[in-house]
Coordinates of C-alpha atoms and ligand atoms in Angstrom, one line a residue:
M1 CA -25.1 -27.5 -4.4
K2 CA -25.8 -25.1 -1.5
D3 CA -28.1 -22.3 -2.3
V4 CA -25.4 -19.7 -1.8
R5 CA -24.7 -17.3 -4.7
V6 CA -21.5 -15.2 -5.1
L7 CA -21.0 -12.5 -7.7
V8 CA -17.4 -11.8 -8.6
C9 CA -17.4 -8.3 -10.0
D10 CA -13.7 -7.7 -10.7
P11 CA -11.0 -10.2 -11.8
I12 CA -9.5 -12.2 -9.0
D13 CA -7.0 -15.2 -9.2
D14 CA -8.7 -18.4 -10.4
V15 CA -7.6 -20.2 -7.2
G16 CA -10.1 -18.2 -5.1
V17 CA -12.9 -18.8 -7.5
K18 CA -12.1 -22.5 -7.4
M19 CA -12.1 -22.5 -3.6
L20 CA -15.6 -20.9 -3.6
R21 CA -16.9 -23.4 -6.0
E22 CA -15.4 -26.3 -4.1
A23 CA -17.2 -24.9 -1.0
G24 CA -20.4 -25.6 -2.9
Y25 CA -21.3 -22.0 -3.9
N26 CA -22.8 -20.9 -7.1
V27 CA -20.2 -18.4 -8.4
D28 CA -21.0 -16.0 -11.3
L29 CA -18.1 -14.1 -12.9
K30 CA -19.2 -10.8 -14.3
T31 CA -15.9 -8.9 -14.2
E32 CA -17.0 -6.1 -16.4
I33 CA -20.4 -5.4 -14.8
T34 CA -21.5 -1.8 -15.0
A35 CA -22.9 0.2 -12.1
P36 CA -26.5 0.1 -13.2
D37 CA -26.3 -3.7 -13.9
L38 CA -24.9 -4.3 -10.5
V39 CA -27.8 -2.5 -8.9
K40 CA -30.2 -4.7 -10.9
A41 CA -28.2 -7.9 -10.0
A42 CA -27.3 -7.4 -6.3
G43 CA -30.5 -8.7 -4.9
A44 CA -29.8 -12.2 -6.3
Y45 CA -26.5 -12.7 -4.4
D46 CA -25.4 -13.6 -0.9
A47 CA -21.9 -12.2 -1.5
L48 CA -20.2 -9.7 -3.8
V49 CA -16.4 -9.9 -4.5
V50 CA -14.8 -6.7 -5.8
R51 CA -11.4 -5.1 -6.3
S52 CA -11.1 -1.4 -6.7
R53 CA -13.0 -0.9 -10.0
T54 CA -16.5 -1.8 -8.7
K55 CA -18.1 0.8 -6.5
V56 CA -20.3 -0.8 -3.8
T57 CA -22.6 2.2 -3.3
K58 CA -25.6 2.7 -1.0
E59 CA -27.8 1.9 -4.0
V60 CA -26.1 -1.4 -4.6
L61 CA -26.2 -2.4 -0.9
Q62 CA -29.9 -1.4 -0.6
A63 CA -30.7 -3.4 -3.7
G64 CA -28.9 -6.3 -2.3
K65 CA -31.1 -6.7 0.8
P66 CA -32.4 -9.0 2.2
K67 CA -30.2 -11.7 0.5
L68 CA -26.9 -9.9 0.4
K69 CA -24.9 -10.7 3.6
I70 CA -21.3 -9.9 2.8
V71 CA -19.1 -7.8 0.5
A72 CA -15.5 -8.9 0.1
R73 CA -12.9 -6.4 -1.2
S74 CA -9.9 -8.2 -2.6
G75 CA -7.0 -6.1 -1.6
V76 CA -6.3 -3.2 0.8
G77 CA -8.6 -0.2 1.5
L78 CA -12.3 0.0 1.5
D79 CA -12.7 3.4 -0.2
N80 CA -14.9 1.9 -2.9
V81 CA -17.4 0.3 -0.4
D82 CA -20.0 2.4 1.5
T83 CA -19.1 0.8 4.8
E84 CA -21.5 3.0 6.8
T85 CA -24.5 1.9 4.8
A86 CA -23.3 -1.7 4.9
K87 CA -23.0 -1.5 8.7
A88 CA -26.5 0.0 9.0
L89 CA -28.0 -2.7 6.8
G90 CA -26.1 -5.5 8.7
I91 CA -24.0 -6.4 5.7
Q92 CA -20.5 -7.6 6.6
V93 CA -17.5 -6.1 4.8
V94 CA -14.1 -7.9 4.7
N95 CA -10.9 -7.3 2.8
S96 CA -7.5 -9.0 2.3
A97 CA -5.3 -6.2 3.7
E98 CA -2.7 -8.7 5.0
A99 CA -2.0 -10.2 1.5
P100 CA 0.4 -7.6 0.0
S101 CA 2.5 -6.8 3.1
N102 CA 5.6 -8.6 2.0
A103 CA 5.3 -7.4 -1.6
V104 CA 5.3 -3.8 -0.4
A105 CA 8.2 -4.4 2.0
E106 CA 10.3 -5.9 -0.7
L107 CA 9.5 -2.9 -3.0
V108 CA 10.8 -0.6 -0.3
L109 CA 14.1 -2.5 -0.3
G110 CA 14.2 -2.1 -4.1
Y111 CA 13.8 1.7 -3.7
M112 CA 16.5 1.9 -1.1
L113 CA 19.0 0.0 -3.2
S114 CA 18.0 1.9 -6.3
L115 CA 18.5 5.3 -4.5
S116 CA 21.7 4.4 -2.7
R117 CA 23.4 2.8 -5.7
N118 CA 21.9 4.9 -8.5
I119 CA 20.4 1.8 -10.3
A120 CA 17.6 3.7 -12.0
K121 CA 19.8 6.6 -12.9
G122 CA 22.5 4.2 -14.2
D123 CA 20.0 2.3 -16.3
A124 CA 18.5 5.5 -17.8
S125 CA 22.0 6.9 -18.6
M126 CA 23.0 3.7 -20.4
K127 CA 19.8 3.7 -22.4
R128 CA 20.9 7.2 -23.6
G129 CA 24.1 5.6 -24.8
E130 CA 26.3 7.0 -21.9
W131 CA 28.9 5.4 -19.8
A132 CA 28.6 7.5 -16.6
K133 CA 30.5 5.2 -14.2
N134 CA 32.3 8.1 -12.5
K135 CA 29.1 10.1 -11.9
L136 CA 27.2 7.2 -10.2
T137 CA 29.2 6.6 -7.0
G138 CA 26.6 5.7 -4.4
F139 CA 26.7 4.6 -0.7
E140 CA 26.1 1.4 1.2
L141 CA 23.0 0.8 3.4
S142 CA 24.9 -1.1 6.0
G143 CA 25.5 1.1 9.1
K144 CA 22.9 3.7 8.0
T145 CA 19.8 4.6 9.9
M146 CA 16.3 3.6 8.8
G147 CA 13.2 5.4 10.1
I148 CA 9.9 3.7 9.9
V149 CA 6.7 5.7 10.5
G150 CA 3.8 3.3 11.0
F151 CA 5.0 0.0 12.4
G152 CA 2.0 -2.2 11.4
R153 CA 2.1 -5.2 9.1
I154 CA 4.3 -3.6 6.4
G155 CA 6.4 -1.4 8.7
F156 CA 7.3 -4.4 10.8
L157 CA 8.5 -6.4 7.7
V158 CA 10.5 -3.4 6.4
G159 CA 12.1 -3.2 9.9
K160 CA 13.1 -6.9 9.9
K161 CA 14.5 -6.7 6.3
T162 CA 16.4 -3.5 6.8
K163 CA 17.9 -4.8 10.1
A164 CA 19.1 -7.8 8.1
L165 CA 21.0 -5.3 5.8
G166 CA 22.9 -4.1 8.8
M167 CA 21.0 -0.9 9.3
R168 CA 20.0 0.7 12.6
V169 CA 16.2 0.7 12.7
L170 CA 14.1 3.4 14.3
C171 CA 10.3 3.2 14.4
Y172 CA 7.4 5.4 15.4
D173 CA 3.7 4.4 15.7
V174 CA 0.8 5.9 17.6
M175 CA 0.1 2.4 18.9
I176 CA 3.7 1.5 19.7
D177 CA 3.0 0.5 23.3
K178 CA 0.9 -2.5 22.0
M179 CA 3.6 -3.6 19.6
M180 CA 6.7 -3.8 21.6
N181 CA 7.1 -7.5 20.9
F182 CA 7.2 -6.7 17.2
V183 CA 9.6 -3.9 17.7
N184 CA 11.9 -6.3 19.6
E185 CA 11.5 -9.1 17.1
A186 CA 12.6 -6.7 14.3
G187 CA 15.6 -5.5 16.3
A188 CA 14.2 -1.9 16.1
E189 CA 14.2 1.0 18.5
S190 CA 11.0 2.8 19.3
V191 CA 11.6 6.6 19.4
P192 CA 9.6 9.9 19.2
L193 CA 8.8 11.1 15.7
D194 CA 11.2 14.1 15.9
K195 CA 14.1 11.9 16.9
L196 CA 13.4 9.5 14.1
L197 CA 13.2 12.4 11.6
A198 CA 16.4 14.0 12.9
E199 CA 18.5 10.8 12.8
S200 CA 17.3 8.7 9.9
D201 CA 19.1 8.5 6.5
F202 CA 15.9 6.9 5.0
V203 CA 12.4 7.6 6.3
T204 CA 9.6 5.4 5.0
V205 CA 5.9 5.9 5.7
H206 CA 3.5 3.0 6.3
V207 CA 0.5 4.6 7.9
P208 CA -3.0 4.6 6.5
L209 CA -4.4 7.8 4.9
L210 CA -6.6 9.4 7.5
P211 CA -7.5 13.0 8.3
Q212 CA -4.6 12.9 10.9
T213 CA -2.1 11.5 8.4
K214 CA -3.0 13.7 5.3
H215 CA 0.1 15.8 4.6
M216 CA 1.8 14.4 7.8
F217 CA 4.9 15.0 5.8
N218 CA 4.6 18.7 5.0
A219 CA 7.3 21.5 4.8
A220 CA 7.5 21.6 8.6
T221 CA 8.0 17.8 9.0
I222 CA 10.4 17.6 6.2
A223 CA 12.5 20.4 7.7
K224 CA 13.0 18.2 10.7
M225 CA 14.5 15.5 8.6
K226 CA 18.3 15.1 8.5
R227 CA 19.8 17.1 5.6
G228 CA 20.6 14.7 2.7
A229 CA 18.1 12.1 3.8
Y230 CA 15.7 10.1 1.5
V231 CA 12.0 9.7 1.9
I232 CA 9.9 6.8 0.7
N233 CA 6.1 6.6 0.3
A234 CA 4.6 3.2 -0.7
A235 CA 1.6 3.7 1.6
R236 CA -1.0 6.2 0.2
G237 CA -0.7 9.4 -1.8
G238 CA -1.4 12.5 0.2
I239 CA 0.6 11.4 3.3
I240 CA 3.5 13.3 1.8
E241 CA 2.6 16.8 0.5
E242 CA 4.0 16.7 -3.0
K243 CA 4.7 20.5 -3.2
A244 CA 6.7 20.4 0.0
L245 CA 8.6 17.3 -1.3
I246 CA 9.5 19.0 -4.6
D247 CA 10.7 22.1 -2.7
A248 CA 12.9 20.0 -0.4
L249 CA 14.4 18.0 -3.3
K250 CA 15.1 21.2 -5.2
S251 CA 16.8 22.9 -2.3
G252 CA 18.9 19.8 -1.6
H253 CA 17.5 19.4 1.9
L254 CA 16.4 15.9 0.8
A255 CA 18.8 13.9 -1.4
G256 CA 16.0 11.8 -3.0
A257 CA 12.7 10.1 -2.8
A258 CA 10.9 7.0 -3.9
L259 CA 7.2 7.0 -4.6
D260 CA 4.6 4.3 -5.4
V261 CA 1.6 6.5 -4.6
Y262 CA 0.5 10.0 -5.5
E263 CA -1.9 12.7 -4.4
E264 CA -3.8 12.0 -7.7
E265 CA -3.7 8.7 -9.5
P266 CA -2.7 8.3 -12.3
T267 CA -0.5 11.3 -11.3
K268 CA -0.2 14.3 -13.5
N269 CA 2.6 15.8 -11.4
M270 CA 5.3 15.4 -14.1
E271 CA 7.5 17.9 -12.3
L272 CA 7.9 15.4 -9.5
V273 CA 8.1 12.3 -11.6
K274 CA 10.8 13.8 -13.9
M275 CA 13.1 14.8 -11.1
E276 CA 16.4 13.1 -11.4
N277 CA 16.6 12.2 -7.7
V278 CA 13.1 10.6 -7.6
V279 CA 12.4 6.9 -8.3
C280 CA 8.8 6.4 -9.3
T281 CA 6.5 3.4 -9.8
P282 CA 2.8 3.4 -10.7
H283 CA 1.2 2.0 -7.5
I284 CA 2.7 -1.5 -8.0
G285 CA 3.2 -2.2 -4.2
A286 CA 0.7 -5.2 -4.3
E287 CA 1.5 -6.2 -7.9
S288 CA 3.3 -9.5 -7.1
K289 CA 2.0 -12.9 -8.2
E290 CA 2.1 -14.0 -4.5
A291 CA 0.2 -11.0 -3.3
Q292 CA -2.5 -11.4 -6.0
L293 CA -2.8 -15.1 -5.2
G294 CA -3.0 -14.2 -1.4
N295 CA -5.7 -11.6 -2.1
S296 CA -7.9 -14.2 -3.8
T297 CA -7.4 -17.1 -1.3
I298 CA -7.8 -14.8 1.7
V299 CA -11.0 -13.4 0.3
A300 CA -12.3 -16.9 -0.4
E301 CA -11.4 -18.1 3.1
K302 CA -13.2 -15.2 4.7
L303 CA -16.3 -15.7 2.6
I304 CA -16.4 -19.4 3.4
K305 CA -16.0 -18.7 7.1
A306 CA -18.8 -16.1 7.0
L307 CA -21.3 -18.0 4.8
G308 CA -20.6 -21.5 6.0
Ligands
NAD1 P1 -1.4 -1.6 9.2 O1 -2.8 -1.1 9.6 O2 -1.0 -2.9 9.5 O3 -0.4 -0.5 9.9 C1 -0.6 0.9 9.9 C2 0.1 1.4 11.2 O4 0.1 2.8 11.1 C3 -0.6 0.9 12.4 O5 0.3 0.3 13.3 C4 -1.1 2.2 13.0 O6 -1.1 2.2 14.5 C5 -0.1 3.2 12.5 N1 -0.6 4.6 12.5 C6 -1.9 5.1 12.2 N2 -1.9 6.4 12.3 C7 -0.7 6.8 12.6 C8 -0.1 8.1 12.9 N3 -0.7 9.2 12.8 N4 1.3 8.1 13.2 C9 2.0 6.9 13.3 N5 1.5 5.7 13.1 C10 0.2 5.7 12.8 O7 -1.3 -1.3 7.7 P2 -0.4 -1.9 6.6 O8 -1.0 -3.1 6.0 O9 1.0 -2.0 7.2 O10 -0.4 -0.8 5.5 C11 0.3 0.4 5.6 C12 0.0 1.4 4.5 O11 0.4 0.7 3.2 C13 -1.5 1.7 4.3 O12 -1.6 3.1 3.9 C14 -1.9 0.9 3.1 O13 -3.0 1.4 2.4 C15 -0.7 0.9 2.3 N6 -0.5 -0.1 1.2 C16 0.0 0.2 0.0 C17 0.1 -0.7 -1.0 C18 0.6 -0.4 -2.3 O14 0.2 -0.9 -3.3 N7 1.6 0.6 -2.4 C19 -0.3 -2.1 -0.7 C20 -0.7 -2.4 0.5 C21 -0.8 -1.4 1.5

């Protein structure tokens, strides 16, 4: 047995734990560890594995030195890890941001079909005992225009999949010049943001939440969207300003929206959730068996590469 100790602080798929053990590491599972206990324990481990529950604070990182070498966040985002302190202390931080891309892209397709064919509305009406056939006439996606804001891992997959549905695909990304091979592979067309907003029947956002993207979709942006269009956010809450979205849905400027993420989570914005033309899910973008398995194996691979 190598003298490498890994502490798994939040539940990850067993396959990743097995990979770490097969690499010869001593792996402890303490998936309900409290913040004070983590501070006490950190100094005994070479690596910590966390999801979103465990906060890897400055205190934890300082307590981890000199043994602690790497923190692995299973999943996307590093908001629960003090990356600045980690950098200053020379502790590497990795995540598995690539694992859920396909799961999120497929969820976006689900939203589009639900919005265009009134699937959620039809289901809700039947559960109320109604037969609302004549009120549920929708429209087809083929021939409509899809606008993708943020053409990274997820945006690209959404592009490929919506192209396959027969849609015209427009995309906008601040780094688009470096991604033209992906734009071409998806059969998409790179356009300025205003053109994308004006011409798209669906606009889906796949940018990270940064100071520059917070409320990127506000009243002014939404006003530039085509009347009767739909907007989708399965990226991060706060990219779309919820108040502006409610106003646009109420006025009829937007025909509908689909949301997986909210300005506050769990959301308390019941006015938005209860709107008839909104399809909502509770941040389930990465909740597929395949994505969870991917999170665990990618994290294990990255730890094994870093720790040897
Ligand atoms: P990515 O880093 O691969 O792609 C993001 C893209 O956004 C990049 O190409 C970047 O250049 C672009 N971008 C950044 N700022 C921009 C701006 N101001 N205007 C236009 N483009 C900009 O990320 P990804 O893996 O595709 O993830 C996209 C989003 O999805 C992230 O917000 C991520 O947190 C979120 N996400 C959500 C879930 C979920 O459960 N719903 C799961 C995974 C990822």
